C-alpha cells in the first residue's frame, strides 16, 4: 500500500492525569507495529514523555506558540499549523504541515499564499473535513487533480459528520493518496483505525502487508486503557457485528456453517494484549505482590483455553473457513 497511515488519537482523545509517559511510549510502539507510519502529538502527550520511540515519524500539533520549546527537546519530523497560526510569526527549520479545511475548489492557491506567510517550509498539506466519493474512480480522479495542483504530498483527514469517514479513507487509500489520517479509539468524529482495518478485511477481503491486525487489536485495547474510554471496546463491537453476519452464511464447498478463523500470530498478539491489560489493572489495586503474581498466572493459564486447537493450529490464511 502506497498510502501512509497517520494516527491522531493522542491529540483527539482525553489523556487523563493517571496516564504515564511509559504508557504513552508503549502505545506509540504498538501503533508502529500496527502499520502506522506517522503519529500526531500535542503538548499533553509530549510533556509526559522522556523520549520518543524510534522507527516512526512524528507530527507535533502546535496548540500555542509557547510550546515551540518542545521542538528543542524532541526530534519531531513535522510541526502542524492551521491557517490562523500563520499570523503568529512562528519561525522554525522543522518542516511544516499546513492543515486546511476541505473546500470545493482546489487548495493550490491557498497553499502558495500560506507559504509566503509561513516562517518555514511547508512540506505536507493536510485536508481535513467531509469527503464524499461515490466510487474509488471518483476518489482517484480527485487525488490526480490535487497532485497536479500542489507541489507537496497531501494527507487526508476525513471527518465523520456524514458517517462516511471510513469509506472515504478506504477509497483514498485505494486511489494511492499520499496519506490518510485515522484515529485509534475514535469517539466517532474521525475515521477509526479499527473500522478501517476490519472493513478492508470483511468488505474488500484484503489487508495490506504493512498493516498487522493483531498488533492493531493490542493497540486498541491498550489505547482504551490509557484514554479511560468507557463506551465499550471497539474491537469486540466489530467482532459481534461480523459474527452476526457470518452466522447467516454457508460454506459453498461443504454446506456447513461458516466460522471465523484467526491466524496464530494474531491470536498471540490478542492474548498478550489481554494479559497486559490485566497486569496494568492489577498495578492500580492495593494487593500483596504474591497475590498479584498468582492472579496474573491464573489469567495466563485460563486465557490459553479461549482459543481452540482448530484455531491455534490453523495454517491457512483468511478470516473465514
PDB file of C-alpha atoms in Angstrom:
ATOM      1  CA  UNK A   1       0.000   0.000   0.000  1.00  0.00           C
ATOM      2  CA  UNK A   2       1.462   3.341  -1.064  1.00  0.00           C
ATOM      3  CA  UNK A   3      -0.706   5.426   1.277  1.00  0.00           C
ATOM      4  CA  UNK A   4       0.965   6.421   4.555  1.00  0.00           C
ATOM      5  CA  UNK A   5      -1.267   5.824   7.596  1.00  0.00           C
ATOM      6  CA  UNK A   6      -1.148   8.531  10.261  1.00  0.00           C
ATOM      7  CA  UNK A   7      -2.825   8.394  13.680  1.00  0.00           C
ATOM      8  CA  UNK A   8      -4.044  11.414  15.651  1.00  0.00           C
ATOM      9  CA  UNK A   9      -5.555   9.620  18.671  1.00  0.00           C
ATOM     10  CA  UNK A  10      -3.087  11.208  21.107  1.00  0.00           C
ATOM     11  CA  UNK A  11      -4.493  14.596  20.069  1.00  0.00           C
ATOM     12  CA  UNK A  12      -8.196  13.764  19.766  1.00  0.00           C
ATOM     13  CA  UNK A  13      -8.685  11.692  22.934  1.00  0.00           C
ATOM     14  CA  UNK A  14      -8.605  12.913  26.517  1.00  0.00           C
ATOM     15  CA  UNK A  15      -5.316  11.977  28.203  1.00  0.00           C
ATOM     16  CA  UNK A  16      -6.016  11.628  31.943  1.00  0.00           C
ATOM     17  CA  UNK A  17      -3.505  12.601  34.613  1.00  0.00           C
ATOM     18  CA  UNK A  18      -3.118   8.918  35.508  1.00  0.00           C
ATOM     19  CA  UNK A  19      -1.644   8.120  32.071  1.00  0.00           C
ATOM     20  CA  UNK A  20       2.123   7.818  32.407  1.00  0.00           C
ATOM     21  CA  UNK A  21       4.856   8.566  29.897  1.00  0.00           C
ATOM     22  CA  UNK A  22       5.729   4.864  29.879  1.00  0.00           C
ATOM     23  CA  UNK A  23       2.135   4.011  28.920  1.00  0.00           C
ATOM     24  CA  UNK A  24       2.159   6.522  26.047  1.00  0.00           C
ATOM     25  CA  UNK A  25       5.591   5.286  24.911  1.00  0.00           C
ATOM     26  CA  UNK A  26       4.293   1.687  24.771  1.00  0.00           C
ATOM     27  CA  UNK A  27       1.119   2.788  22.968  1.00  0.00           C
ATOM     28  CA  UNK A  28       3.150   4.524  20.242  1.00  0.00           C
ATOM     29  CA  UNK A  29       5.230   1.366  19.809  1.00  0.00           C
ATOM     30  CA  UNK A  30       2.012  -0.621  19.377  1.00  0.00           C
ATOM     31  CA  UNK A  31       0.757   1.855  16.765  1.00  0.00           C
ATOM     32  CA  UNK A  32       4.021   1.432  14.868  1.00  0.00           C
ATOM     33  CA  UNK A  33       3.671  -2.369  14.994  1.00  0.00           C
ATOM     34  CA  UNK A  34       0.117  -1.992  13.641  1.00  0.00           C
ATOM     35  CA  UNK A  35       1.368  -0.242  10.492  1.00  0.00           C
ATOM     36  CA  UNK A  36       1.042   3.420  11.473  1.00  0.00           C
ATOM     37  CA  UNK A  37       3.905   5.444   9.970  1.00  0.00           C
ATOM     38  CA  UNK A  38       3.118   8.892  11.361  1.00  0.00           C
ATOM     39  CA  UNK A  39       1.924   9.743  14.895  1.00  0.00           C
ATOM     40  CA  UNK A  40       0.466  13.137  15.747  1.00  0.00           C
ATOM     41  CA  UNK A  41       1.215  14.535  19.212  1.00  0.00           C
ATOM     42  CA  UNK A  42       0.373  17.717  21.059  1.00  0.00           C
ATOM     43  CA  UNK A  43       1.912  19.192  24.209  1.00  0.00           C
ATOM     44  CA  UNK A  44      -0.159  16.964  26.540  1.00  0.00           C
ATOM     45  CA  UNK A  45       1.469  13.730  25.357  1.00  0.00           C
ATOM     46  CA  UNK A  46       4.885  15.284  24.700  1.00  0.00           C
ATOM     47  CA  UNK A  47       5.219  16.654  28.232  1.00  0.00           C
ATOM     48  CA  UNK A  48       4.669  13.166  29.688  1.00  0.00           C
ATOM     49  CA  UNK A  49       7.342  11.567  27.504  1.00  0.00           C
ATOM     50  CA  UNK A  50      11.070  11.465  28.238  1.00  0.00           C
ATOM     51  CA  UNK A  51      11.901  10.345  24.710  1.00  0.00           C
ATOM     52  CA  UNK A  52      10.141   9.233  21.521  1.00  0.00           C
ATOM     53  CA  UNK A  53      10.092   5.623  20.283  1.00  0.00           C
ATOM     54  CA  UNK A  54      12.235   5.084  17.217  1.00  0.00           C
ATOM     55  CA  UNK A  55      11.145   3.681  13.870  1.00  0.00           C
ATOM     56  CA  UNK A  56       8.178   6.003  13.352  1.00  0.00           C
ATOM     57  CA  UNK A  57       7.738   9.663  12.365  1.00  0.00           C
ATOM     58  CA  UNK A  58       6.066  12.419  14.378  1.00  0.00           C
ATOM     59  CA  UNK A  59       3.852  15.438  13.737  1.00  0.00           C
ATOM     60  CA  UNK A  60       3.736  17.988  16.545  1.00  0.00           C
ATOM     61  CA  UNK A  61       0.440  19.891  16.620  1.00  0.00           C
ATOM     62  CA  UNK A  62       1.284  23.390  17.808  1.00  0.00           C
ATOM     63  CA  UNK A  63      -1.648  24.415  20.004  1.00  0.00           C
ATOM     64  CA  UNK A  64       0.152  27.563  21.167  1.00  0.00           C
ATOM     65  CA  UNK A  65       3.480  29.175  20.077  1.00  0.00           C
ATOM     66  CA  UNK A  66       4.872  28.852  23.606  1.00  0.00           C
ATOM     67  CA  UNK A  67       5.062  25.071  23.109  1.00  0.00           C
ATOM     68  CA  UNK A  68       7.611  25.526  20.300  1.00  0.00           C
ATOM     69  CA  UNK A  69      10.181  24.929  23.057  1.00  0.00           C
ATOM     70  CA  UNK A  70       9.275  21.261  22.920  1.00  0.00           C
ATOM     71  CA  UNK A  71      10.745  21.087  19.409  1.00  0.00           C
ATOM     72  CA  UNK A  72      14.138  21.672  21.050  1.00  0.00           C
ATOM     73  CA  UNK A  73      13.623  18.654  23.305  1.00  0.00           C
ATOM     74  CA  UNK A  74      12.225  16.163  20.768  1.00  0.00           C
ATOM     75  CA  UNK A  75      13.190  15.411  17.169  1.00  0.00           C
ATOM     76  CA  UNK A  76       9.781  15.957  15.592  1.00  0.00           C
ATOM     77  CA  UNK A  77       9.622  15.366  11.835  1.00  0.00           C
ATOM     78  CA  UNK A  78       6.901  17.978  11.263  1.00  0.00           C
ATOM     79  CA  UNK A  79       5.174  20.848  13.034  1.00  0.00           C
ATOM     80  CA  UNK A  80       1.468  21.170  12.217  1.00  0.00           C
ATOM     81  CA  UNK A  81      -0.043  24.637  11.765  1.00  0.00           C
ATOM     82  CA  UNK A  82      -3.539  25.777  10.861  1.00  0.00           C
ATOM     83  CA  UNK A  83      -4.189  28.825   8.699  1.00  0.00           C
ATOM     84  CA  UNK A  84      -4.769  31.162  11.707  1.00  0.00           C
ATOM     85  CA  UNK A  85      -1.382  30.065  13.121  1.00  0.00           C
ATOM     86  CA  UNK A  86       0.353  31.699  10.163  1.00  0.00           C
ATOM     87  CA  UNK A  87      -0.373  35.120  11.681  1.00  0.00           C
ATOM     88  CA  UNK A  88       1.566  34.280  14.873  1.00  0.00           C
ATOM     89  CA  UNK A  89       5.057  34.785  13.359  1.00  0.00           C
ATOM     90  CA  UNK A  90       6.183  31.223  14.081  1.00  0.00           C
ATOM     91  CA  UNK A  91       9.655  30.513  12.728  1.00  0.00           C
ATOM     92  CA  UNK A  92      11.200  27.040  12.573  1.00  0.00           C
ATOM     93  CA  UNK A  93      13.575  24.936  10.483  1.00  0.00           C
ATOM     94  CA  UNK A  94      11.390  21.859  11.047  1.00  0.00           C
ATOM     95  CA  UNK A  95       9.220  21.034   8.004  1.00  0.00           C
ATOM     96  CA  UNK A  96       5.663  22.303   8.377  1.00  0.00           C
ATOM     97  CA  UNK A  97       2.320  20.583   7.865  1.00  0.00           C
ATOM     98  CA  UNK A  98      -0.430  23.004   6.871  1.00  0.00           C
ATOM     99  CA  UNK A  99      -3.925  21.845   7.823  1.00  0.00           C
ATOM    100  CA  UNK A 100      -6.713  23.286   5.690  1.00  0.00           C
ATOM    101  CA  UNK A 101     -10.438  22.516   5.627  1.00  0.00           C
ATOM    102  CA  UNK A 102     -11.830  20.650   2.627  1.00  0.00           C
ATOM    103  CA  UNK A 103     -13.392  23.126   0.197  1.00  0.00           C
ATOM    104  CA  UNK A 104     -14.901  22.787  -3.275  1.00  0.00           C
ATOM    105  CA  UNK A 105     -12.022  24.492  -5.073  1.00  0.00           C
ATOM    106  CA  UNK A 106      -8.502  23.044  -5.218  1.00  0.00           C
ATOM    107  CA  UNK A 107      -6.145  24.258  -2.460  1.00  0.00           C
ATOM    108  CA  UNK A 108      -3.107  25.114  -4.582  1.00  0.00           C
ATOM    109  CA  UNK A 109      -3.653  28.871  -4.480  1.00  0.00           C
ATOM    110  CA  UNK A 110      -4.239  28.866  -0.700  1.00  0.00           C
ATOM    111  CA  UNK A 111      -1.107  26.787  -0.183  1.00  0.00           C
ATOM    112  CA  UNK A 112       1.055  29.174  -2.206  1.00  0.00           C
ATOM    113  CA  UNK A 113      -0.368  32.151  -0.279  1.00  0.00           C
ATOM    114  CA  UNK A 114       0.296  30.376   3.029  1.00  0.00           C
ATOM    115  CA  UNK A 115       3.892  29.649   2.069  1.00  0.00           C
ATOM    116  CA  UNK A 116       4.513  33.390   1.730  1.00  0.00           C
ATOM    117  CA  UNK A 117       3.297  33.877   5.320  1.00  0.00           C
ATOM    118  CA  UNK A 118       4.862  30.810   6.928  1.00  0.00           C
ATOM    119  CA  UNK A 119       8.091  31.054   8.889  1.00  0.00           C
ATOM    120  CA  UNK A 120       9.288  27.758   7.480  1.00  0.00           C
ATOM    121  CA  UNK A 121       8.945  25.349   4.570  1.00  0.00           C
ATOM    122  CA  UNK A 122       5.505  23.765   4.114  1.00  0.00           C
ATOM    123  CA  UNK A 123       6.339  20.175   3.225  1.00  0.00           C
ATOM    124  CA  UNK A 124       2.950  18.492   3.676  1.00  0.00           C
ATOM    125  CA  UNK A 125      -0.650  19.595   3.169  1.00  0.00           C
ATOM    126  CA  UNK A 126      -3.453  18.065   5.213  1.00  0.00           C
ATOM    127  CA  UNK A 127      -7.061  18.416   4.073  1.00  0.00           C
ATOM    128  CA  UNK A 128      -9.474  17.903   6.959  1.00  0.00           C
ATOM    129  CA  UNK A 129     -13.232  17.686   6.517  1.00  0.00           C
ATOM    130  CA  UNK A 130     -16.124  15.816   4.951  1.00  0.00           C
ATOM    131  CA  UNK A 131     -15.294  13.923   1.781  1.00  0.00           C
ATOM    132  CA  UNK A 132     -17.893  12.134  -0.308  1.00  0.00           C
ATOM    133  CA  UNK A 133     -16.795   9.837  -3.132  1.00  0.00           C
ATOM    134  CA  UNK A 134     -19.347   7.732  -4.985  1.00  0.00           C
ATOM    135  CA  UNK A 135     -16.666   5.328  -6.214  1.00  0.00           C
ATOM    136  CA  UNK A 136     -12.918   4.607  -5.989  1.00  0.00           C
ATOM    137  CA  UNK A 137     -12.622   6.036  -9.521  1.00  0.00           C
ATOM    138  CA  UNK A 138     -14.001   9.379  -8.327  1.00  0.00           C
ATOM    139  CA  UNK A 139     -11.505   9.388  -5.450  1.00  0.00           C
ATOM    140  CA  UNK A 140      -8.681   8.579  -7.890  1.00  0.00           C
ATOM    141  CA  UNK A 141      -9.650  11.491 -10.119  1.00  0.00           C
ATOM    142  CA  UNK A 142      -9.715  13.854  -7.128  1.00  0.00           C
ATOM    143  CA  UNK A 143      -6.268  12.674  -5.979  1.00  0.00           C
ATOM    144  CA  UNK A 144      -4.905  13.082  -9.526  1.00  0.00           C
ATOM    145  CA  UNK A 145      -6.203  16.668  -9.762  1.00  0.00           C
ATOM    146  CA  UNK A 146      -4.713  17.522  -6.366  1.00  0.00           C
ATOM    147  CA  UNK A 147      -1.290  16.198  -7.327  1.00  0.00           C
ATOM    148  CA  UNK A 148      -1.351  18.439 -10.391  1.00  0.00           C
ATOM    149  CA  UNK A 149      -2.416  21.441  -8.291  1.00  0.00           C
ATOM    150  CA  UNK A 150       0.010  21.299  -5.359  1.00  0.00           C
ATOM    151  CA  UNK A 151       3.728  20.581  -5.237  1.00  0.00           C
ATOM    152  CA  UNK A 152       3.774  18.807  -1.849  1.00  0.00           C
ATOM    153  CA  UNK A 153       2.314  15.488  -0.630  1.00  0.00           C
ATOM    154  CA  UNK A 154      -1.315  15.631   0.531  1.00  0.00           C
ATOM    155  CA  UNK A 155      -2.667  13.873   3.619  1.00  0.00           C
ATOM    156  CA  UNK A 156      -6.426  13.460   4.093  1.00  0.00           C
ATOM    157  CA  UNK A 157      -8.209  13.518   7.446  1.00  0.00           C
ATOM    158  CA  UNK A 158     -11.853  12.530   6.749  1.00  0.00           C
ATOM    159  CA  UNK A 159     -14.428  13.694   9.289  1.00  0.00           C
ATOM    160  CA  UNK A 160     -17.434  11.565  10.150  1.00  0.00           C
ATOM    161  CA  UNK A 161     -20.283  14.087  10.156  1.00  0.00           C
ATOM    162  CA  UNK A 162     -21.889  12.221   7.244  1.00  0.00           C
ATOM    163  CA  UNK A 163     -20.989   8.793   8.658  1.00  0.00           C
ATOM    164  CA  UNK A 164     -18.718   8.086   5.697  1.00  0.00           C
ATOM    165  CA  UNK A 165     -15.234   8.832   7.071  1.00  0.00           C
ATOM    166  CA  UNK A 166     -14.072   5.195   6.897  1.00  0.00           C
ATOM    167  CA  UNK A 167     -15.491   4.805   3.386  1.00  0.00           C
ATOM    168  CA  UNK A 168     -13.635   7.937   2.262  1.00  0.00           C
ATOM    169  CA  UNK A 169     -10.382   6.780   3.897  1.00  0.00           C
ATOM    170  CA  UNK A 170     -10.532   3.397   2.156  1.00  0.00           C
ATOM    171  CA  UNK A 171     -11.331   4.889  -1.257  1.00  0.00           C
ATOM    172  CA  UNK A 172      -8.467   7.360  -0.869  1.00  0.00           C
ATOM    173  CA  UNK A 173      -6.052   4.574   0.052  1.00  0.00           C
ATOM    174  CA  UNK A 174      -7.233   2.555  -2.967  1.00  0.00           C
ATOM    175  CA  UNK A 175      -6.557   5.699  -5.030  1.00  0.00           C
ATOM    176  CA  UNK A 176      -2.948   5.757  -3.725  1.00  0.00           C
ATOM    177  CA  UNK A 177      -3.362   9.047  -1.875  1.00  0.00           C
ATOM    178  CA  UNK A 178      -0.131  10.173  -0.219  1.00  0.00           C
ATOM    179  CA  UNK A 179      -1.544   9.805   3.276  1.00  0.00           C
ATOM    180  CA  UNK A 180      -4.672   9.220   5.348  1.00  0.00           C
ATOM    181  CA  UNK A 181      -5.074  10.254   8.995  1.00  0.00           C
ATOM    182  CA  UNK A 182      -7.098   7.870  11.163  1.00  0.00           C
ATOM    183  CA  UNK A 183      -7.809   7.800  14.888  1.00  0.00           C
ATOM    184  CA  UNK A 184      -7.425   4.756  17.127  1.00  0.00           C
ATOM    185  CA  UNK A 185     -10.136   4.527  19.815  1.00  0.00           C
ATOM    186  CA  UNK A 186     -12.046   7.249  17.976  1.00  0.00           C
ATOM    187  CA  UNK A 187     -15.179   8.601  19.593  1.00  0.00           C
ATOM    188  CA  UNK A 188     -16.887   8.955  16.225  1.00  0.00           C
ATOM    189  CA  UNK A 189     -15.650  12.276  14.834  1.00  0.00           C
ATOM    190  CA  UNK A 190     -12.817  10.717  12.792  1.00  0.00           C
ATOM    191  CA  UNK A 191     -12.308   7.519  10.827  1.00  0.00           C
ATOM    192  CA  UNK A 192     -11.370   4.909  13.422  1.00  0.00           C
ATOM    193  CA  UNK A 193      -8.280   2.843  12.594  1.00  0.00           C
ATOM    194  CA  UNK A 194     -10.083  -0.277  13.872  1.00  0.00           C
ATOM    195  CA  UNK A 195     -13.033   0.304  11.498  1.00  0.00           C
ATOM    196  CA  UNK A 196     -10.636   0.914   8.611  1.00  0.00           C
ATOM    197  CA  UNK A 197      -8.841  -2.415   9.144  1.00  0.00           C
ATOM    198  CA  UNK A 198     -11.962  -4.530   9.729  1.00  0.00           C
ATOM    199  CA  UNK A 199     -13.712  -3.018   6.690  1.00  0.00           C
ATOM    200  CA  UNK A 200     -10.745  -3.922   4.497  1.00  0.00           C
ATOM    201  CA  UNK A 201     -10.897  -7.491   5.817  1.00  0.00           C
ATOM    202  CA  UNK A 202     -14.668  -8.054   5.782  1.00  0.00           C
ATOM    203  CA  UNK A 203     -15.786  -5.992   2.773  1.00  0.00           C
ATOM    204  CA  UNK A 204     -12.745  -5.888   0.490  1.00  0.00           C
ATOM    205  CA  UNK A 205     -11.352  -9.295   1.550  1.00  0.00           C
ATOM    206  CA  UNK A 206      -7.834  -7.892   1.725  1.00  0.00           C
ATOM    207  CA  UNK A 207      -5.345  -6.435   4.146  1.00  0.00           C
ATOM    208  CA  UNK A 208      -2.136  -4.683   3.027  1.00  0.00           C
ATOM    209  CA  UNK A 209       1.018  -6.399   4.227  1.00  0.00           C
ATOM    210  CA  UNK A 210       2.042  -3.199   6.021  1.00  0.00           C
ATOM    211  CA  UNK A 211      -0.914  -3.495   8.436  1.00  0.00           C
ATOM    212  CA  UNK A 212      -0.868  -6.043  11.264  1.00  0.00           C
ATOM    213  CA  UNK A 213      -4.396  -6.771  12.529  1.00  0.00           C
ATOM    214  CA  UNK A 214      -3.187  -8.495  15.687  1.00  0.00           C
ATOM    215  CA  UNK A 215      -0.968  -5.571  16.694  1.00  0.00           C
ATOM    216  CA  UNK A 216      -3.854  -3.212  15.915  1.00  0.00           C
ATOM    217  CA  UNK A 217      -6.114  -5.131  18.327  1.00  0.00           C
ATOM    218  CA  UNK A 218      -3.460  -4.896  21.006  1.00  0.00           C
ATOM    219  CA  UNK A 219      -3.037  -1.149  20.453  1.00  0.00           C
ATOM    220  CA  UNK A 220      -6.799  -0.649  20.608  1.00  0.00           C
ATOM    221  CA  UNK A 221      -7.103  -2.466  23.948  1.00  0.00           C
ATOM    222  CA  UNK A 222      -4.165  -0.554  25.420  1.00  0.00           C
ATOM    223  CA  UNK A 223      -5.408   2.750  23.986  1.00  0.00           C
ATOM    224  CA  UNK A 224      -8.790   2.333  25.678  1.00  0.00           C
ATOM    225  CA  UNK A 225      -6.945   1.693  28.937  1.00  0.00           C
ATOM    226  CA  UNK A 226      -4.824   4.866  28.573  1.00  0.00           C
ATOM    227  CA  UNK A 227      -7.666   7.145  27.482  1.00  0.00           C
ATOM    228  CA  UNK A 228     -10.081   5.721  30.039  1.00  0.00           C
ATOM    229  CA  UNK A 229     -12.748   5.057  27.414  1.00  0.00           C
ATOM    230  CA  UNK A 230     -15.884   3.601  28.993  1.00  0.00           C
ATOM    231  CA  UNK A 231     -18.109   3.322  25.943  1.00  0.00           C
ATOM    232  CA  UNK A 232     -17.047  -0.263  25.233  1.00  0.00           C
ATOM    233  CA  UNK A 233     -14.260  -1.971  23.351  1.00  0.00           C
ATOM    234  CA  UNK A 234     -14.407  -1.178  19.636  1.00  0.00           C
ATOM    235  CA  UNK A 235     -12.791  -4.463  18.600  1.00  0.00           C
ATOM    236  CA  UNK A 236     -15.442  -6.525  20.388  1.00  0.00           C
ATOM    237  CA  UNK A 237     -18.223  -4.382  18.895  1.00  0.00           C
ATOM    238  CA  UNK A 238     -16.855  -5.014  15.404  1.00  0.00           C
ATOM    239  CA  UNK A 239     -16.398  -8.731  16.041  1.00  0.00           C
ATOM    240  CA  UNK A 240     -20.007  -9.009  17.240  1.00  0.00           C
ATOM    241  CA  UNK A 241     -21.221  -7.369  14.011  1.00  0.00           C
ATOM    242  CA  UNK A 242     -19.065  -9.689  11.904  1.00  0.00           C
ATOM    243  CA  UNK A 243     -20.164 -12.734  13.896  1.00  0.00           C
ATOM    244  CA  UNK A 244     -23.818 -11.834  13.370  1.00  0.00           C
ATOM    245  CA  UNK A 245     -23.307 -11.545   9.594  1.00  0.00           C
ATOM    246  CA  UNK A 246     -21.198 -14.687   9.363  1.00  0.00           C
ATOM    247  CA  UNK A 247     -23.842 -16.827  11.100  1.00  0.00           C
ATOM    248  CA  UNK A 248     -26.066 -16.261   8.056  1.00  0.00           C
ATOM    249  CA  UNK A 249     -23.511 -17.769   5.649  1.00  0.00           C
ATOM    250  CA  UNK A 250     -22.954 -21.324   4.446  1.00  0.00           C
ATOM    251  CA  UNK A 251     -19.719 -22.876   3.205  1.00  0.00           C
ATOM    252  CA  UNK A 252     -20.154 -23.391  -0.566  1.00  0.00           C
ATOM    253  CA  UNK A 253     -17.905 -26.496  -0.563  1.00  0.00           C
ATOM    254  CA  UNK A 254     -19.155 -28.379   2.489  1.00  0.00           C
ATOM    255  CA  UNK A 255     -22.612 -26.936   3.040  1.00  0.00           C
ATOM    256  CA  UNK A 256     -21.729 -26.440   6.714  1.00  0.00           C
ATOM    257  CA  UNK A 257     -21.764 -23.295   8.781  1.00  0.00           C
ATOM    258  CA  UNK A 258     -19.100 -20.678   8.110  1.00  0.00           C
ATOM    259  CA  UNK A 259     -16.777 -19.961  11.029  1.00  0.00           C
ATOM    260  CA  UNK A 260     -14.265 -17.209  11.666  1.00  0.00           C
ATOM    261  CA  UNK A 261     -10.597 -18.111  11.576  1.00  0.00           C
ATOM    262  CA  UNK A 262      -7.757 -16.109  13.099  1.00  0.00           C
ATOM    263  CA  UNK A 263      -4.069 -16.500  12.309  1.00  0.00           C
ATOM    264  CA  UNK A 264      -1.836 -17.866  15.065  1.00  0.00           C
ATOM    265  CA  UNK A 265       0.237 -14.668  15.028  1.00  0.00           C
ATOM    266  CA  UNK A 266      -2.869 -12.582  15.606  1.00  0.00           C
ATOM    267  CA  UNK A 267      -4.138 -14.777  18.441  1.00  0.00           C
ATOM    268  CA  UNK A 268      -0.785 -14.397  20.178  1.00  0.00           C
ATOM    269  CA  UNK A 269      -0.975 -10.618  19.868  1.00  0.00           C
ATOM    270  CA  UNK A 270      -4.536 -10.588  21.219  1.00  0.00           C
ATOM    271  CA  UNK A 271      -3.636 -12.911  24.097  1.00  0.00           C
ATOM    272  CA  UNK A 272      -0.681 -10.745  25.109  1.00  0.00           C
ATOM    273  CA  UNK A 273      -2.904  -7.661  24.879  1.00  0.00           C
ATOM    274  CA  UNK A 274      -5.397  -9.234  27.267  1.00  0.00           C
ATOM    275  CA  UNK A 275      -2.722 -10.262  29.767  1.00  0.00           C
ATOM    276  CA  UNK A 276      -1.017  -6.855  29.549  1.00  0.00           C
ATOM    277  CA  UNK A 277      -4.296  -5.072  30.227  1.00  0.00           C
ATOM    278  CA  UNK A 278      -4.954  -7.261  33.286  1.00  0.00           C
ATOM    279  CA  UNK A 279      -1.422  -6.617  34.584  1.00  0.00           C
ATOM    280  CA  UNK A 280      -1.938  -2.867  34.219  1.00  0.00           C
ATOM    281  CA  UNK A 281      -5.230  -3.021  36.081  1.00  0.00           C
ATOM    282  CA  UNK A 282      -3.659  -5.061  38.910  1.00  0.00           C
ATOM    283  CA  UNK A 283      -0.999  -2.376  39.400  1.00  0.00           C
ATOM    284  CA  UNK A 284      -3.758   0.043  40.380  1.00  0.00           C
ATOM    285  CA  UNK A 285      -5.096  -2.345  43.025  1.00  0.00           C
ATOM    286  CA  UNK A 286      -3.762  -2.474  46.579  1.00  0.00           C
ATOM    287  CA  UNK A 287      -2.840  -6.152  46.561  1.00  0.00           C
ATOM    288  CA  UNK A 288       0.052  -8.051  48.041  1.00  0.00           C
ATOM    289  CA  UNK A 289       2.755  -8.876  45.499  1.00  0.00           C
ATOM    290  CA  UNK A 290       2.354 -12.649  45.830  1.00  0.00           C
ATOM    291  CA  UNK A 291      -1.425 -12.388  45.286  1.00  0.00           C
ATOM    292  CA  UNK A 292      -0.934 -10.221  42.161  1.00  0.00           C
ATOM    293  CA  UNK A 293       1.525 -12.759  40.752  1.00  0.00           C
ATOM    294  CA  UNK A 294      -0.924 -15.602  41.348  1.00  0.00           C
ATOM    295  CA  UNK A 295      -3.720 -13.674  39.621  1.00  0.00           C
ATOM    296  CA  UNK A 296      -1.560 -12.978  36.566  1.00  0.00           C
ATOM    297  CA  UNK A 297      -0.565 -16.658  36.369  1.00  0.00           C
ATOM    298  CA  UNK A 298      -4.220 -17.664  36.604  1.00  0.00           C
ATOM    299  CA  UNK A 299      -5.153 -15.279  33.784  1.00  0.00           C
ATOM    300  CA  UNK A 300      -2.368 -16.585  31.557  1.00  0.00           C
ATOM    301  CA  UNK A 301      -3.426 -20.181  32.182  1.00  0.00           C
ATOM    302  CA  UNK A 302      -7.164 -19.650  31.663  1.00  0.00           C
ATOM    303  CA  UNK A 303      -6.722 -17.374  28.632  1.00  0.00           C
ATOM    304  CA  UNK A 304      -4.874 -20.114  26.757  1.00  0.00           C
ATOM    305  CA  UNK A 305      -8.066 -22.202  26.785  1.00  0.00           C
ATOM    306  CA  UNK A 306     -10.070 -19.492  24.990  1.00  0.00           C
ATOM    307  CA  UNK A 307      -8.559 -20.458  21.644  1.00  0.00           C
ATOM    308  CA  UNK A 308      -9.453 -23.919  20.383  1.00  0.00           C
ATOM    309  CA  UNK A 309      -6.919 -26.314  18.872  1.00  0.00           C
ATOM    310  CA  UNK A 310      -8.521 -25.734  15.478  1.00  0.00           C
ATOM    311  CA  UNK A 311      -7.729 -22.029  15.566  1.00  0.00           C
ATOM    312  CA  UNK A 312      -4.290 -22.346  17.189  1.00  0.00           C
ATOM    313  CA  UNK A 313      -3.140 -24.975  14.697  1.00  0.00           C
ATOM    314  CA  UNK A 314      -4.718 -23.328  11.651  1.00  0.00           C
ATOM    315  CA  UNK A 315      -2.105 -22.696   8.954  1.00  0.00           C
ATOM    316  CA  UNK A 316      -4.266 -21.265   6.183  1.00  0.00           C
ATOM    317  CA  UNK A 317      -4.744 -17.512   5.983  1.00  0.00           C
ATOM    318  CA  UNK A 318      -8.038 -15.701   5.868  1.00  0.00           C
ATOM    319  CA  UNK A 319     -10.973 -14.670   8.003  1.00  0.00           C
ATOM    320  CA  UNK A 320     -13.417 -17.488   7.173  1.00  0.00           C
ATOM    321  CA  UNK A 321     -13.141 -21.269   6.898  1.00  0.00           C
TER     322      UNK A 321
END
